[in-house]
PDB file of C-alpha atoms in Angstrom:
ATOM      1  CA  MET A   1       0.000   0.000   0.000  1.00 52.00           C
ATOM      2  CA  SER A   2       1.080   3.515  -0.586  1.00 50.00           C
ATOM      3  CA  THR A   3       2.045   5.942   2.143  1.00 50.00           C
ATOM      4  CA  ALA A   4      -0.870   8.207   1.189  1.00 51.00           C
ATOM      5  CA  HIS A   5      -3.370   5.394   1.883  1.00 51.00           C
ATOM      6  CA  PHE A   6      -2.018   4.918   5.420  1.00 52.00           C
ATOM      7  CA  GLY A   7      -2.243   8.681   5.987  1.00 56.00           C
ATOM      8  CA  TRP A   8      -5.944   8.763   5.093  1.00 53.00           C
ATOM      9  CA  ALA A   9      -6.664   5.688   7.210  1.00 56.00           C
ATOM     10  CA  TRP A  10      -5.030   7.334  10.208  1.00 49.00           C
ATOM     11  CA  ILE A  11      -7.050  10.530   9.673  1.00 50.00           C
ATOM     12  CA  ARG A  12     -10.286   8.520   9.345  1.00 52.00           C
ATOM     13  CA  VAL A  13      -9.589   6.633  12.609  1.00 51.00           C
ATOM     14  CA  ALA A  14      -8.703   9.883  14.373  1.00 50.00           C
ATOM     15  CA  LEU A  15     -11.921  11.535  13.158  1.00 45.00           C
ATOM     16  CA  LEU A  16     -14.047   8.576  14.276  1.00 46.00           C
ATOM     17  CA  LYS A  17     -12.432   8.717  17.727  1.00 48.00           C
ATOM     18  CA  LEU A  18     -13.016  12.469  17.894  1.00 45.00           C
ATOM     19  CA  VAL A  19     -16.694  12.059  16.938  1.00 44.00           C
ATOM     20  CA  ALA A  20     -17.104   9.337  19.585  1.00 44.00           C
ATOM     21  CA  VAL A  21     -15.567  11.588  22.263  1.00 42.00           C
ATOM     22  CA  LEU A  22     -17.746  14.548  21.239  1.00 39.00           C
ATOM     23  CA  LEU A  23     -20.891  12.404  21.322  1.00 40.00           C
ATOM     24  CA  PHE A  24     -19.950  11.148  24.777  1.00 39.00           C
ATOM     25  CA  LEU A  25     -19.226  14.650  26.063  1.00 37.00           C
ATOM     26  CA  GLY A  26     -22.494  15.902  24.581  1.00 39.00           C
ATOM     27  CA  THR A  27     -24.469  13.432  26.677  1.00 34.00           C
ATOM     28  CA  LEU A  28     -22.840  14.532  29.950  1.00 38.00           C
ATOM     29  CA  GLY A  29     -25.035  17.626  30.257  1.00 40.00           C
ATOM     30  CA  SER A  30     -28.175  15.838  29.110  1.00 35.00           C
ATOM     31  CA  PRO A  31     -30.795  14.824  31.640  1.00 36.00           C
ATOM     32  CA  VAL A  32     -30.880  11.176  32.570  1.00 33.00           C
ATOM     33  CA  ILE A  33     -34.239   9.512  32.073  1.00 31.00           C
ATOM     34  CA  THR A  34     -34.971   7.159  34.926  1.00 31.00           C
ATOM     35  CA  ALA A  35     -37.580   4.463  35.301  1.00 31.00           C
ATOM     36  CA  HIS A  36     -39.465   6.772  37.703  1.00 35.00           C
ATOM     37  CA  ALA A  37     -39.711   9.486  35.065  1.00 41.00           C
ATOM     38  CA  GLN A  38     -41.117   6.961  32.618  1.00 42.00           C
ATOM     39  CA  SER A  39     -43.754   5.735  35.068  1.00 45.00           C
ATOM     40  CA  GLY A  40     -45.865   8.876  34.531  1.00 46.00           C
ATOM     41  CA  PRO A  41     -46.997  11.655  36.843  1.00 50.00           C
ATOM     42  CA  ARG A  42     -47.724  11.143  40.524  1.00 52.00           C
ATOM     43  CA  PRO A  43     -51.426  10.533  41.299  1.00 52.00           C
ATOM     44  CA  GLU A  44     -52.010  14.053  42.659  1.00 50.00           C
ATOM     45  CA  GLU A  45     -50.406  15.574  39.541  1.00 54.00           C
ATOM     46  CA  ALA A  46     -52.478  13.402  37.233  1.00 52.00           C
ATOM     47  CA  ALA A  47     -55.649  14.437  39.055  1.00 65.00           C
ATOM     48  CA  GLY A  48     -54.732  18.127  38.781  1.00 85.00           C
ATOM     49  CA  LYS A  49     -54.499  18.499  42.555  1.00 95.00           C
ATOM     50  CA  VAL A  50     -52.978  21.584  44.115  1.00 98.00           C
ATOM     51  CA  ARG A  51     -51.839  22.018  47.709  1.00 98.00           C
ATOM     52  CA  VAL A  52     -53.280  25.298  48.974  1.00 98.00           C
ATOM     53  CA  GLU A  53     -51.916  26.803  52.179  1.00 98.00           C
ATOM     54  CA  VAL A  54     -53.661  29.725  53.865  1.00 97.00           C
ATOM     55  CA  MET A  55     -51.869  31.650  56.578  1.00 97.00           C
ATOM     56  CA  VAL A  56     -53.588  34.153  58.811  1.00 96.00           C
ATOM     57  CA  VAL A  57     -51.142  36.940  59.655  1.00 97.00           C
ATOM     58  CA  HIS A  58     -51.725  39.812  62.067  1.00 98.00           C
ATOM     59  CA  ALA A  59     -49.981  42.904  60.667  1.00 98.00           C
ATOM     60  CA  THR A  60     -49.156  45.685  63.142  1.00 98.00           C
ATOM     61  CA  HIS A  61     -46.604  48.439  63.734  1.00 97.00           C
ATOM     62  CA  SER A  62     -44.688  46.384  66.337  1.00 97.00           C
ATOM     63  CA  GLY A  63     -41.554  45.878  64.233  1.00 96.00           C
ATOM     64  CA  ARG A  64     -41.407  42.155  65.096  1.00 97.00           C
ATOM     65  CA  VAL A  65     -41.592  39.642  62.239  1.00 97.00           C
ATOM     66  CA  ASP A  66     -42.504  35.992  62.802  1.00 98.00           C
ATOM     67  CA  PRO A  67     -39.578  33.849  61.525  1.00 97.00           C
ATOM     68  CA  ARG A  68     -42.054  31.693  59.573  1.00 97.00           C
ATOM     69  CA  LEU A  69     -42.632  34.687  57.284  1.00 97.00           C
ATOM     70  CA  ARG A  70     -39.014  35.156  56.200  1.00 94.00           C
ATOM     71  CA  ASN A  71     -39.679  33.904  52.666  1.00 94.00           C
ATOM     72  CA  LEU A  72     -42.535  36.439  52.323  1.00 96.00           C
ATOM     73  CA  GLN A  73     -40.624  39.409  53.728  1.00 94.00           C
ATOM     74  CA  ARG A  74     -40.223  41.185  50.366  1.00 94.00           C
ATOM     75  CA  GLN A  75     -43.976  41.008  49.716  1.00 94.00           C
ATOM     76  CA  LEU A  76     -44.822  42.130  53.251  1.00 96.00           C
ATOM     77  CA  ASP A  77     -42.452  45.104  52.933  1.00 93.00           C
ATOM     78  CA  HIS A  78     -44.900  46.581  50.407  1.00 92.00           C
ATOM     79  CA  THR A  79     -47.513  47.029  53.137  1.00 94.00           C
ATOM     80  CA  ARG A  80     -47.542  49.962  55.531  1.00 94.00           C
ATOM     81  CA  TYR A  81     -46.950  47.649  58.500  1.00 97.00           C
ATOM     82  CA  THR A  82     -43.696  46.614  60.173  1.00 97.00           C
ATOM     83  CA  GLY A  83     -44.781  43.751  62.432  1.00 98.00           C
ATOM     84  CA  PHE A  84     -46.179  40.418  61.277  1.00 98.00           C
ATOM     85  CA  GLU A  85     -47.283  37.476  63.416  1.00 98.00           C
ATOM     86  CA  VAL A  86     -48.684  34.186  62.113  1.00 98.00           C
ATOM     87  CA  ILE A  87     -51.957  33.466  63.916  1.00 96.00           C
ATOM     88  CA  SER A  88     -52.738  30.207  62.124  1.00 96.00           C
ATOM     89  CA  THR A  89     -51.892  28.066  59.123  1.00 96.00           C
ATOM     90  CA  SER A  90     -54.146  25.675  57.252  1.00 97.00           C
ATOM     91  CA  SER A  91     -53.525  23.585  54.155  1.00 97.00           C
ATOM     92  CA  ASP A  92     -55.587  21.347  51.936  1.00 97.00           C
ATOM     93  CA  SER A  93     -55.096  19.411  48.715  1.00 98.00           C
ATOM     94  CA  LEU A  94     -57.716  20.511  46.190  1.00 98.00           C
ATOM     95  CA  SER A  95     -58.870  19.152  42.848  1.00 98.00           C
ATOM     96  CA  PRO A  96     -60.486  21.499  40.317  1.00 98.00           C
ATOM     97  CA  GLY A  97     -63.908  22.556  41.621  1.00 97.00           C
ATOM     98  CA  GLN A  98     -63.101  21.541  45.192  1.00 98.00           C
ATOM     99  CA  LEU A  99     -63.613  23.998  48.083  1.00 98.00           C
ATOM    100  CA  SER A 100     -61.647  24.584  51.278  1.00 97.00           C
ATOM    101  CA  VAL A 101     -63.039  26.673  54.142  1.00 97.00           C
ATOM    102  CA  VAL A 102     -60.741  28.205  56.752  1.00 95.00           C
ATOM    103  CA  SER A 103     -62.078  29.810  59.936  1.00 94.00           C
ATOM    104  CA  VAL A 104     -60.090  32.881  60.931  1.00 91.00           C
ATOM    105  CA  ALA A 105     -60.002  35.399  63.774  1.00 87.00           C
ATOM    106  CA  GLY A 106     -62.945  37.688  64.429  1.00 83.00           C
ATOM    107  CA  GLY A 107     -65.680  35.272  63.326  1.00 89.00           C
ATOM    108  CA  ARG A 108     -64.500  35.332  59.736  1.00 94.00           C
ATOM    109  CA  LYS A 109     -63.932  32.589  57.213  1.00 96.00           C
ATOM    110  CA  VAL A 110     -62.005  32.310  53.967  1.00 97.00           C
ATOM    111  CA  LYS A 111     -63.330  30.060  51.212  1.00 98.00           C
ATOM    112  CA  ILE A 112     -60.926  28.961  48.504  1.00 98.00           C
ATOM    113  CA  ARG A 113     -61.985  27.017  45.431  1.00 98.00           C
ATOM    114  CA  LEU A 114     -59.536  25.678  42.862  1.00 98.00           C
ATOM    115  CA  ILE A 115     -60.978  26.543  39.462  1.00 98.00           C
ATOM    116  CA  GLU A 116     -58.220  25.119  37.288  1.00 97.00           C
ATOM    117  CA  ARG A 117     -54.495  24.753  36.989  1.00 97.00           C
ATOM    118  CA  ASN A 118     -51.912  24.301  34.292  1.00 97.00           C
ATOM    119  CA  ASN A 119     -48.139  23.929  34.410  1.00 96.00           C
ATOM    120  CA  GLN A 120     -47.615  27.641  35.089  1.00 97.00           C
ATOM    121  CA  GLN A 121     -50.403  28.748  37.435  1.00 98.00           C
ATOM    122  CA  ALA A 122     -53.506  27.898  39.400  1.00 98.00           C
ATOM    123  CA  ARG A 123     -56.738  29.917  39.187  1.00 98.00           C
ATOM    124  CA  VAL A 124     -58.479  30.135  42.539  1.00 98.00           C
ATOM    125  CA  ARG A 125     -61.611  31.866  43.729  1.00 99.00           C
ATOM    126  CA  ILE A 126     -61.188  33.563  47.097  1.00 98.00           C
ATOM    127  CA  GLU A 127     -64.167  34.596  49.213  1.00 98.00           C
ATOM    128  CA  LEU A 128     -63.940  36.324  52.598  1.00 97.00           C
ATOM    129  CA  TYR A 129     -66.934  36.323  54.944  1.00 97.00           C
ATOM    130  CA  LYS A 130     -67.700  38.003  58.247  1.00 95.00           C
ATOM    131  CA  GLY A 131     -70.530  35.948  59.631  1.00 93.00           C
ATOM    132  CA  ASN A 132     -72.831  35.403  56.647  1.00 93.00           C
ATOM    133  CA  GLU A 133     -71.853  38.661  54.935  1.00 95.00           C
ATOM    134  CA  LYS A 134     -69.553  38.318  51.950  1.00 97.00           C
ATOM    135  CA  LYS A 135     -66.784  40.928  52.162  1.00 96.00           C
ATOM    136  CA  LEU A 136     -64.647  39.809  49.218  1.00 96.00           C
ATOM    137  CA  ASP A 137     -65.202  37.663  46.148  1.00 98.00           C
ATOM    138  CA  THR A 138     -62.374  37.536  43.622  1.00 98.00           C
ATOM    139  CA  THR A 139     -60.653  35.128  41.278  1.00 98.00           C
ATOM    140  CA  VAL A 140     -56.877  35.256  40.918  1.00 98.00           C
ATOM    141  CA  SER A 141     -54.192  33.366  39.049  1.00 98.00           C
ATOM    142  CA  ILE A 142     -51.340  32.400  41.346  1.00 98.00           C
ATOM    143  CA  PRO A 143     -48.093  31.291  39.701  1.00 98.00           C
ATOM    144  CA  ARG A 144     -47.070  27.710  40.467  1.00 98.00           C
ATOM    145  CA  ASN A 145     -45.318  27.358  43.843  1.00 98.00           C
ATOM    146  CA  ARG A 146     -45.877  31.029  44.684  1.00 97.00           C
ATOM    147  CA  THR A 147     -47.846  33.100  47.185  1.00 97.00           C
ATOM    148  CA  PHE A 148     -50.575  35.704  46.727  1.00 97.00           C
ATOM    149  CA  LEU A 149     -51.333  38.132  49.589  1.00 96.00           C
ATOM    150  CA  VAL A 150     -54.886  39.171  50.387  1.00 96.00           C
ATOM    151  CA  ALA A 151     -55.024  42.209  52.671  1.00 92.00           C
ATOM    152  CA  GLY A 152     -57.973  41.697  54.912  1.00 85.00           C
ATOM    153  CA  PRO A 153     -59.988  43.466  57.572  1.00 92.00           C
ATOM    154  CA  LYS A 154     -58.894  45.605  60.502  1.00 94.00           C
ATOM    155  CA  PHE A 155     -58.042  43.556  63.566  1.00 95.00           C
ATOM    156  CA  GLU A 156     -56.766  44.533  67.037  1.00 95.00           C
ATOM    157  CA  GLY A 157     -54.787  47.645  66.087  1.00 95.00           C
ATOM    158  CA  GLY A 158     -53.680  46.308  62.721  1.00 97.00           C
ATOM    159  CA  VAL A 159     -55.054  44.223  59.887  1.00 96.00           C
ATOM    160  CA  LEU A 160     -55.266  40.586  58.928  1.00 96.00           C
ATOM    161  CA  ILE A 161     -53.313  39.472  55.878  1.00 97.00           C
ATOM    162  CA  PHE A 162     -53.937  36.131  54.200  1.00 97.00           C
ATOM    163  CA  PRO A 163     -50.922  34.747  52.296  1.00 97.00           C
ATOM    164  CA  ILE A 164     -52.287  32.027  49.990  1.00 98.00           C
ATOM    165  CA  THR A 165     -49.683  29.641  48.573  1.00 98.00           C
ATOM    166  CA  VAL A 166     -50.249  27.091  45.815  1.00 98.00           C
ATOM    167  CA  THR A 167     -47.809  24.225  45.316  1.00 98.00           C
ATOM    168  CA  TYR A 168     -47.870  21.391  42.824  1.00 97.00           C
TER     169      TYR A 168
END
């Protein structure tokens, strides 16, 4: 064989090795598909369920902030209050159309109904009652795994705030 033939063979082998290395390196950053990922969504995801958490927060001018509210501090800073204390927390797993009722301070109740959800957000209807009188009736879209604040009624020198968090 001629010397030129061996030169091309060497280049071809080197190129094949280079392509193999590049293909291998290209898969390093790719996600690995596991058997769990192939088994489909969890039952609550398949059913469109959303975990809804309602906190009842007493906002005042005390300057003290409940440590449980650290992750909401930036949102709370937009209010005219400086002190925030968690009075209660309630959570429920809701399917579309399902209702959760939370009793809160001062003979009030908050009703939350999941209307629908998609991969980005959940639409919920929020109703606030004092006794049998409806004080608020609104529908909001809350981004997935985020919190929406509802500023509520006056209460003991401050106001009640209802952070509503949806997770799924």
